[in-house]
mmCIF file of C-alpha atoms in Angstrom:
data_model
loop_
_atom_site.group_PDB
_atom_site.id
_atom_site.type_symbol
_atom_site.label_atom_id
_atom_site.label_comp_id
_atom_site.label_asym_id
_atom_site.label_seq_id
_atom_site.Cartn_x
_atom_site.Cartn_y
_atom_site.Cartn_z
ATOM 1 C CA UNK G 1 0.112 -0.182 0.062
ATOM 2 C CA UNK G 2 1.140 3.411 -1.123
ATOM 3 C CA UNK G 3 1.869 5.673 1.743
ATOM 4 C CA UNK G 4 1.317 9.177 -0.456
ATOM 5 C CA UNK G 5 -2.194 7.584 -1.378
ATOM 6 C CA UNK G 6 -3.256 6.125 1.649
ATOM 7 C CA UNK G 7 -3.021 9.707 3.164
ATOM 8 C CA UNK G 8 -4.578 11.772 0.233
ATOM 9 C CA UNK G 9 -7.788 8.489 0.325
ATOM 10 C CA UNK G 10 -8.098 9.198 4.442
ATOM 11 C CA UNK G 11 -7.915 13.071 3.205
ATOM 12 C CA UNK G 12 -11.105 12.259 1.071
ATOM 13 C CA UNK G 13 -12.989 9.666 3.303
ATOM 14 C CA UNK G 14 -12.593 12.552 6.381
ATOM 15 C CA UNK G 15 -14.118 14.602 3.327
ATOM 16 C CA UNK G 16 -16.476 12.231 2.388
ATOM 17 C CA UNK G 17 -17.607 11.482 6.308
ATOM 18 C CA UNK G 18 -18.244 14.680 7.468
ATOM 19 C CA UNK G 19 -20.666 15.792 4.458
ATOM 20 C CA UNK G 20 -22.915 13.445 4.713
ATOM 21 C CA UNK G 21 -25.492 14.297 7.923
ATOM 22 C CA UNK G 22 -27.164 11.137 8.306
ATOM 23 C CA UNK G 23 -23.495 9.799 9.231
ATOM 24 C CA UNK G 24 -22.310 12.958 11.218
ATOM 25 C CA UNK G 25 -25.709 12.300 12.896
ATOM 26 C CA UNK G 26 -25.320 9.339 13.969
ATOM 27 C CA UNK G 27 -22.263 9.612 15.044
ATOM 28 C CA UNK G 28 -22.474 12.373 17.279
ATOM 29 C CA UNK G 29 -25.878 11.360 18.947
ATOM 30 C CA UNK G 30 -23.302 8.250 20.227
ATOM 31 C CA UNK G 31 -21.271 10.566 21.389
ATOM 32 C CA UNK G 32 -23.963 12.566 23.149
ATOM 33 C CA UNK G 33 -25.785 9.801 24.354
ATOM 34 C CA UNK G 34 -24.118 8.098 27.724
ATOM 35 C CA UNK G 35 -23.754 11.920 29.989
ATOM 36 C CA UNK G 36 -27.046 12.680 30.368
ATOM 37 C CA UNK G 37 -27.521 8.635 30.394
ATOM 38 C CA UNK G 38 -25.379 8.752 33.566
ATOM 39 C CA UNK G 39 -27.261 11.323 34.616
ATOM 40 C CA UNK G 40 -31.312 9.676 33.944
ATOM 41 C CA UNK G 41 -29.519 6.363 36.038
ATOM 42 C CA UNK G 42 -28.155 8.445 39.065
ATOM 43 C CA UNK G 43 -31.737 10.421 38.889
ATOM 44 C CA UNK G 44 -33.997 8.019 38.909
ATOM 45 C CA UNK G 45 -31.752 5.531 41.411
ATOM 46 C CA UNK G 46 -32.887 2.861 39.398
ATOM 47 C CA UNK G 47 -29.014 1.095 39.657
ATOM 48 C CA UNK G 48 -29.008 -2.251 41.392
ATOM 49 C CA UNK G 49 -27.373 -2.795 45.377
ATOM 50 C CA UNK G 50 -24.377 -4.668 43.902
ATOM 51 C CA UNK G 51 -24.076 -2.483 40.469
ATOM 52 C CA UNK G 52 -20.514 0.148 40.175
ATOM 53 C CA UNK G 53 -20.787 3.506 39.095
ATOM 54 C CA UNK G 54 -18.941 2.850 36.538
ATOM 55 C CA UNK G 55 -21.699 0.181 35.231
ATOM 56 C CA UNK G 56 -24.614 2.851 35.751
ATOM 57 C CA UNK G 57 -22.893 5.348 34.616
ATOM 58 C CA UNK G 58 -22.463 3.131 31.496
ATOM 59 C CA UNK G 59 -25.692 1.788 30.950
ATOM 60 C CA UNK G 60 -26.500 4.157 27.972
ATOM 61 C CA UNK G 61 -23.245 3.146 26.594
ATOM 62 C CA UNK G 62 -24.539 0.083 24.726
ATOM 63 C CA UNK G 63 -27.793 2.240 23.028
ATOM 64 C CA UNK G 64 -24.411 4.047 21.888
ATOM 65 C CA UNK G 65 -22.564 1.080 20.973
ATOM 66 C CA UNK G 66 -25.600 0.450 18.550
ATOM 67 C CA UNK G 67 -25.191 4.304 17.294
ATOM 68 C CA UNK G 68 -21.838 3.856 16.397
ATOM 69 C CA UNK G 69 -22.400 0.308 14.877
ATOM 70 C CA UNK G 70 -24.395 2.320 12.264
ATOM 71 C CA UNK G 71 -22.324 5.181 11.564
ATOM 72 C CA UNK G 72 -19.416 2.146 10.401
ATOM 73 C CA UNK G 73 -22.320 0.717 8.233
ATOM 74 C CA UNK G 74 -23.762 4.019 6.322
ATOM 75 C CA UNK G 75 -20.090 5.063 6.427
ATOM 76 C CA UNK G 76 -19.647 2.827 3.727
ATOM 77 C CA UNK G 77 -23.669 2.002 2.435
ATOM 78 C CA UNK G 78 -24.684 6.247 1.731
ATOM 79 C CA UNK G 79 -21.758 5.909 -1.299
ATOM 80 C CA UNK G 80 -23.838 2.866 -2.750
ATOM 81 C CA UNK G 81 -27.038 4.388 -1.811
ATOM 82 C CA UNK G 82 -26.035 7.617 -4.041
ATOM 83 C CA UNK G 83 -24.227 6.036 -6.999
ATOM 84 C CA UNK G 84 -20.116 7.660 -5.541
ATOM 85 C CA UNK G 85 -19.145 4.659 -5.140
ATOM 86 C CA UNK G 86 -17.681 4.632 -8.371
ATOM 87 C CA UNK G 87 -16.201 8.107 -8.675
ATOM 88 C CA UNK G 88 -13.946 7.002 -5.586
ATOM 89 C CA UNK G 89 -13.216 3.633 -7.248
ATOM 90 C CA UNK G 90 -12.791 5.696 -10.489
ATOM 91 C CA UNK G 91 -10.381 7.931 -8.382
ATOM 92 C CA UNK G 92 -9.136 4.526 -6.052
ATOM 93 C CA UNK G 93 -8.199 1.746 -7.959
ATOM 94 C CA UNK G 94 -6.500 -0.005 -5.319
ATOM 95 C CA UNK G 95 -10.406 -0.768 -3.885
ATOM 96 C CA UNK G 96 -8.352 -2.146 -0.885
ATOM 97 C CA UNK G 97 -6.771 1.243 0.279
ATOM 98 C CA UNK G 98 -9.894 3.161 -0.257
ATOM 99 C CA UNK G 99 -11.408 0.440 2.536
ATOM 100 C CA UNK G 100 -8.093 0.740 4.774
ATOM 101 C CA UNK G 101 -9.078 4.509 4.865
ATOM 102 C CA UNK G 102 -11.959 4.184 5.800
ATOM 103 C CA UNK G 103 -11.341 1.760 8.283
ATOM 104 C CA UNK G 104 -9.265 3.614 9.587
ATOM 105 C CA UNK G 105 -11.070 6.772 9.847
ATOM 106 C CA UNK G 106 -14.114 4.742 11.565
ATOM 107 C CA UNK G 107 -12.116 3.470 14.824
ATOM 108 C CA UNK G 108 -10.264 6.499 15.348
ATOM 109 C CA UNK G 109 -13.342 9.204 15.006
ATOM 110 C CA UNK G 110 -15.433 6.857 17.758
ATOM 111 C CA UNK G 111 -12.207 6.459 19.330
ATOM 112 C CA UNK G 112 -11.649 10.033 20.317
ATOM 113 C CA UNK G 113 -15.299 10.819 20.894
ATOM 114 C CA UNK G 114 -16.193 7.804 22.442
ATOM 115 C CA UNK G 115 -13.909 8.041 25.456
ATOM 116 C CA UNK G 116 -14.396 11.517 26.670
ATOM 117 C CA UNK G 117 -18.180 11.033 25.928
ATOM 118 C CA UNK G 118 -17.788 7.698 28.456
ATOM 119 C CA UNK G 119 -15.393 9.313 30.594
ATOM 120 C CA UNK G 120 -17.140 12.674 31.254
ATOM 121 C CA UNK G 121 -20.455 9.924 31.951
ATOM 122 C CA UNK G 122 -18.767 8.656 34.426
ATOM 123 C CA UNK G 123 -17.649 11.496 36.447
ATOM 124 C CA UNK G 124 -21.121 12.744 36.111
ATOM 125 C CA UNK G 125 -22.255 9.437 37.772
ATOM 126 C CA UNK G 126 -19.424 10.084 40.267
ATOM 127 C CA UNK G 127 -20.827 13.405 41.180
ATOM 128 C CA UNK G 128 -23.608 11.903 41.733
ATOM 129 C CA UNK G 129 -23.523 8.392 42.741
ATOM 130 C CA UNK G 130 -20.305 9.004 45.212
ATOM 131 C CA UNK G 131 -20.509 7.016 48.690
ATOM 132 C CA UNK G 132 -23.386 5.328 47.554
ATOM 133 C CA UNK G 133 -21.949 2.834 45.431
ATOM 134 C CA UNK G 134 -18.511 1.279 44.674
ATOM 135 C CA UNK G 135 -16.313 3.488 42.348
ATOM 136 C CA UNK G 136 -15.662 0.484 40.126
ATOM 137 C CA UNK G 137 -12.158 0.628 37.823
ATOM 138 C CA UNK G 138 -12.696 3.279 35.056
ATOM 139 C CA UNK G 139 -8.821 3.057 34.049
ATOM 140 C CA UNK G 140 -7.812 0.773 31.549
ATOM 141 C CA UNK G 141 -11.702 -0.095 31.878
ATOM 142 C CA UNK G 142 -12.832 3.401 29.898
ATOM 143 C CA UNK G 143 -9.739 2.608 27.749
ATOM 144 C CA UNK G 144 -11.927 -0.824 26.595
ATOM 145 C CA UNK G 145 -14.663 1.027 26.470
ATOM 146 C CA UNK G 146 -14.120 3.112 24.027
ATOM 147 C CA UNK G 147 -12.357 0.288 21.883
ATOM 148 C CA UNK G 148 -15.347 -1.268 21.755
ATOM 149 C CA UNK G 149 -17.527 2.101 19.820
ATOM 150 C CA UNK G 150 -14.708 1.393 17.689
ATOM 151 C CA UNK G 151 -14.654 -2.350 17.189
ATOM 152 C CA UNK G 152 -18.280 -2.743 16.706
ATOM 153 C CA UNK G 153 -18.576 0.750 14.258
ATOM 154 C CA UNK G 154 -15.059 -1.737 12.017
ATOM 155 C CA UNK G 155 -18.479 -4.558 11.881
ATOM 156 C CA UNK G 156 -21.008 -2.035 10.852
ATOM 157 C CA UNK G 157 -18.269 -1.668 8.658
ATOM 158 C CA UNK G 158 -17.606 -5.209 7.236
ATOM 159 C CA UNK G 159 -20.793 -5.871 7.062
ATOM 160 C CA UNK G 160 -21.914 -2.489 5.026
ATOM 161 C CA UNK G 161 -19.113 -3.125 2.460
ATOM 162 C CA UNK G 162 -20.748 -7.128 2.317
ATOM 163 C CA UNK G 163 -24.063 -6.072 2.450
ATOM 164 C CA UNK G 164 -23.377 -2.849 0.214
ATOM 165 C CA UNK G 165 -27.423 -1.744 1.632
ATOM 166 C CA UNK G 166 -27.439 0.642 5.002
ATOM 167 C CA UNK G 167 -30.704 -0.908 6.186
ATOM 168 C CA UNK G 168 -29.733 -4.434 5.547
ATOM 169 C CA UNK G 169 -26.446 -3.600 6.879
ATOM 170 C CA UNK G 170 -27.964 -1.981 9.976
ATOM 171 C CA UNK G 171 -30.162 -4.915 10.652
ATOM 172 C CA UNK G 172 -27.469 -7.165 10.443
ATOM 173 C CA UNK G 173 -25.122 -5.543 12.581
ATOM 174 C CA UNK G 174 -27.782 -4.939 15.284
ATOM 175 C CA UNK G 175 -29.101 -8.323 15.061
ATOM 176 C CA UNK G 176 -24.717 -9.432 15.721
ATOM 177 C CA UNK G 177 -25.261 -6.428 19.075
ATOM 178 C CA UNK G 178 -28.846 -8.233 20.681
ATOM 179 C CA UNK G 179 -29.928 -11.524 19.574
ATOM 180 C CA UNK G 180 -27.084 -13.455 21.601
ATOM 181 C CA UNK G 181 -28.019 -12.712 24.770
ATOM 182 C CA UNK G 182 -32.071 -12.725 23.879
ATOM 183 C CA UNK G 183 -31.555 -16.394 22.469
ATOM 184 C CA UNK G 184 -28.691 -17.121 24.975
ATOM 185 C CA UNK G 185 -30.947 -18.217 27.324
ATOM 186 C CA UNK G 186 -32.434 -21.345 24.339
ATOM 187 C CA UNK G 187 -28.709 -23.242 24.841
ATOM 188 C CA UNK G 188 -29.556 -23.960 28.596
ATOM 189 C CA UNK G 189 -26.387 -24.505 29.384
ATOM 190 C CA UNK G 190 -24.681 -22.955 26.845
ATOM 191 C CA UNK G 191 -26.328 -19.146 27.189
ATOM 192 C CA UNK G 192 -22.632 -17.521 28.081
ATOM 193 C CA UNK G 193 -21.192 -18.977 25.061
ATOM 194 C CA UNK G 194 -23.564 -18.099 23.097
ATOM 195 C CA UNK G 195 -24.718 -14.242 25.159
ATOM 196 C CA UNK G 196 -20.464 -14.019 25.721
ATOM 197 C CA UNK G 197 -19.444 -13.704 22.012
ATOM 198 C CA UNK G 198 -21.455 -10.176 21.388
ATOM 199 C CA UNK G 199 -20.063 -7.014 21.563
ATOM 200 C CA UNK G 200 -21.964 -6.089 24.005
ATOM 201 C CA UNK G 201 -20.775 -8.777 26.007
ATOM 202 C CA UNK G 202 -17.237 -6.938 25.555
ATOM 203 C CA UNK G 203 -18.739 -3.351 26.579
ATOM 204 C CA UNK G 204 -20.686 -4.617 30.015
ATOM 205 C CA UNK G 205 -17.721 -6.638 30.979
ATOM 206 C CA UNK G 206 -15.970 -4.019 31.176
ATOM 207 C CA UNK G 207 -17.601 -0.780 32.517
ATOM 208 C CA UNK G 208 -17.866 -3.432 35.906
ATOM 209 C CA UNK G 209 -22.661 -3.493 34.858
ATOM 210 C CA UNK G 210 -24.151 -5.926 37.574
ATOM 211 C CA UNK G 211 -25.868 -7.408 34.242
ATOM 212 C CA UNK G 212 -22.065 -8.688 33.440
ATOM 213 C CA UNK G 213 -22.589 -11.727 34.877
ATOM 214 C CA UNK G 214 -21.720 -15.287 34.212
ATOM 215 C CA UNK G 215 -24.557 -17.135 33.400
ATOM 216 C CA UNK G 216 -25.739 -14.464 31.187
ATOM 217 C CA UNK G 217 -22.696 -13.219 28.803
ATOM 218 C CA UNK G 218 -19.534 -15.311 29.245
ATOM 219 C CA UNK G 219 -16.755 -16.532 32.288
ATOM 220 C CA UNK G 220 -14.448 -15.047 29.361
ATOM 221 C CA UNK G 221 -13.003 -11.902 30.568
ATOM 222 C CA UNK G 222 -13.645 -8.373 29.916
ATOM 223 C CA UNK G 223 -10.215 -8.192 27.656
ATOM 224 C CA UNK G 224 -10.372 -11.891 26.208
ATOM 225 C CA UNK G 225 -14.067 -10.568 25.497
ATOM 226 C CA UNK G 226 -12.418 -7.615 23.750
ATOM 227 C CA UNK G 227 -9.927 -9.165 21.710
ATOM 228 C CA UNK G 228 -12.391 -11.712 20.522
ATOM 229 C CA UNK G 229 -14.810 -9.240 19.114
ATOM 230 C CA UNK G 230 -13.138 -7.582 17.544
ATOM 231 C CA UNK G 231 -10.424 -10.967 16.015
ATOM 232 C CA UNK G 232 -13.999 -12.520 14.440
ATOM 233 C CA UNK G 233 -14.856 -7.835 13.163
ATOM 234 C CA UNK G 234 -10.727 -8.190 11.715
ATOM 235 C CA UNK G 235 -12.140 -11.491 9.904
ATOM 236 C CA UNK G 236 -15.388 -9.812 8.702
ATOM 237 C CA UNK G 237 -13.500 -6.992 6.543
ATOM 238 C CA UNK G 238 -10.886 -9.110 5.303
ATOM 239 C CA UNK G 239 -13.835 -10.861 3.307
ATOM 240 C CA UNK G 240 -15.055 -7.576 2.910
ATOM 241 C CA UNK G 241 -11.979 -6.228 0.967
ATOM 242 C CA UNK G 242 -11.903 -9.933 -0.835
ATOM 243 C CA UNK G 243 -15.306 -9.719 -2.262
ATOM 244 C CA UNK G 244 -14.407 -5.246 -2.850
ATOM 245 C CA UNK G 245 -11.693 -6.559 -5.103
ATOM 246 C CA UNK G 246 -13.507 -9.528 -7.008
ATOM 247 C CA UNK G 247 -16.890 -7.973 -7.446
ATOM 248 C CA UNK G 248 -17.821 -5.187 -10.372
ATOM 249 C CA UNK G 249 -19.059 -2.392 -7.758
#
């Protein structure tokens, strides 16, 4: 991969990313949700006695991560919907470079927004809940939570590239985020393994939520869970890159 071409492609992708209102709005909503969510949870006194300030403050990080996944899907599906993807591939024939630039951009933007948003949610939660609940261990957990947002966005990007249709990609990525925990009880003793493979499970473990019991989200630790999710997300991106090179558009 030519570094000069990659830098130029990354600059082009940034212009496109911030020019599409749906992508910008979804990304902004993902960043805006954690702090008011922390205020709501603290104000309503809805935490469990065994919850932590960190886990309670990041309750709304789960729907925020879903929005991050949707933003990743829209980052590529928007071009297919408008037809501008043909112009992109004419300007940059190396399609792998285009996908790599999109991946770097999505991961960096989501991480850069999620980290201060989730840290701010924790600080708000600590100010409102401090003394009533165990604090939890915010570092390095918050770094992992922000990384989970990036991974969710990359998963959305991979599915968007594979499916090329916004509605299908959004449905698929939300299903991957939600269905494992919803369908887990149907698998009996295997529930914790089924539920534990979703990015949502990794985030809940990192946030030290009371919902992240071994029975519900698996016995794998928070960082190994994040690595597992990252691993199959990278495989999905590789599959997307291979398919992108083989098909006409």
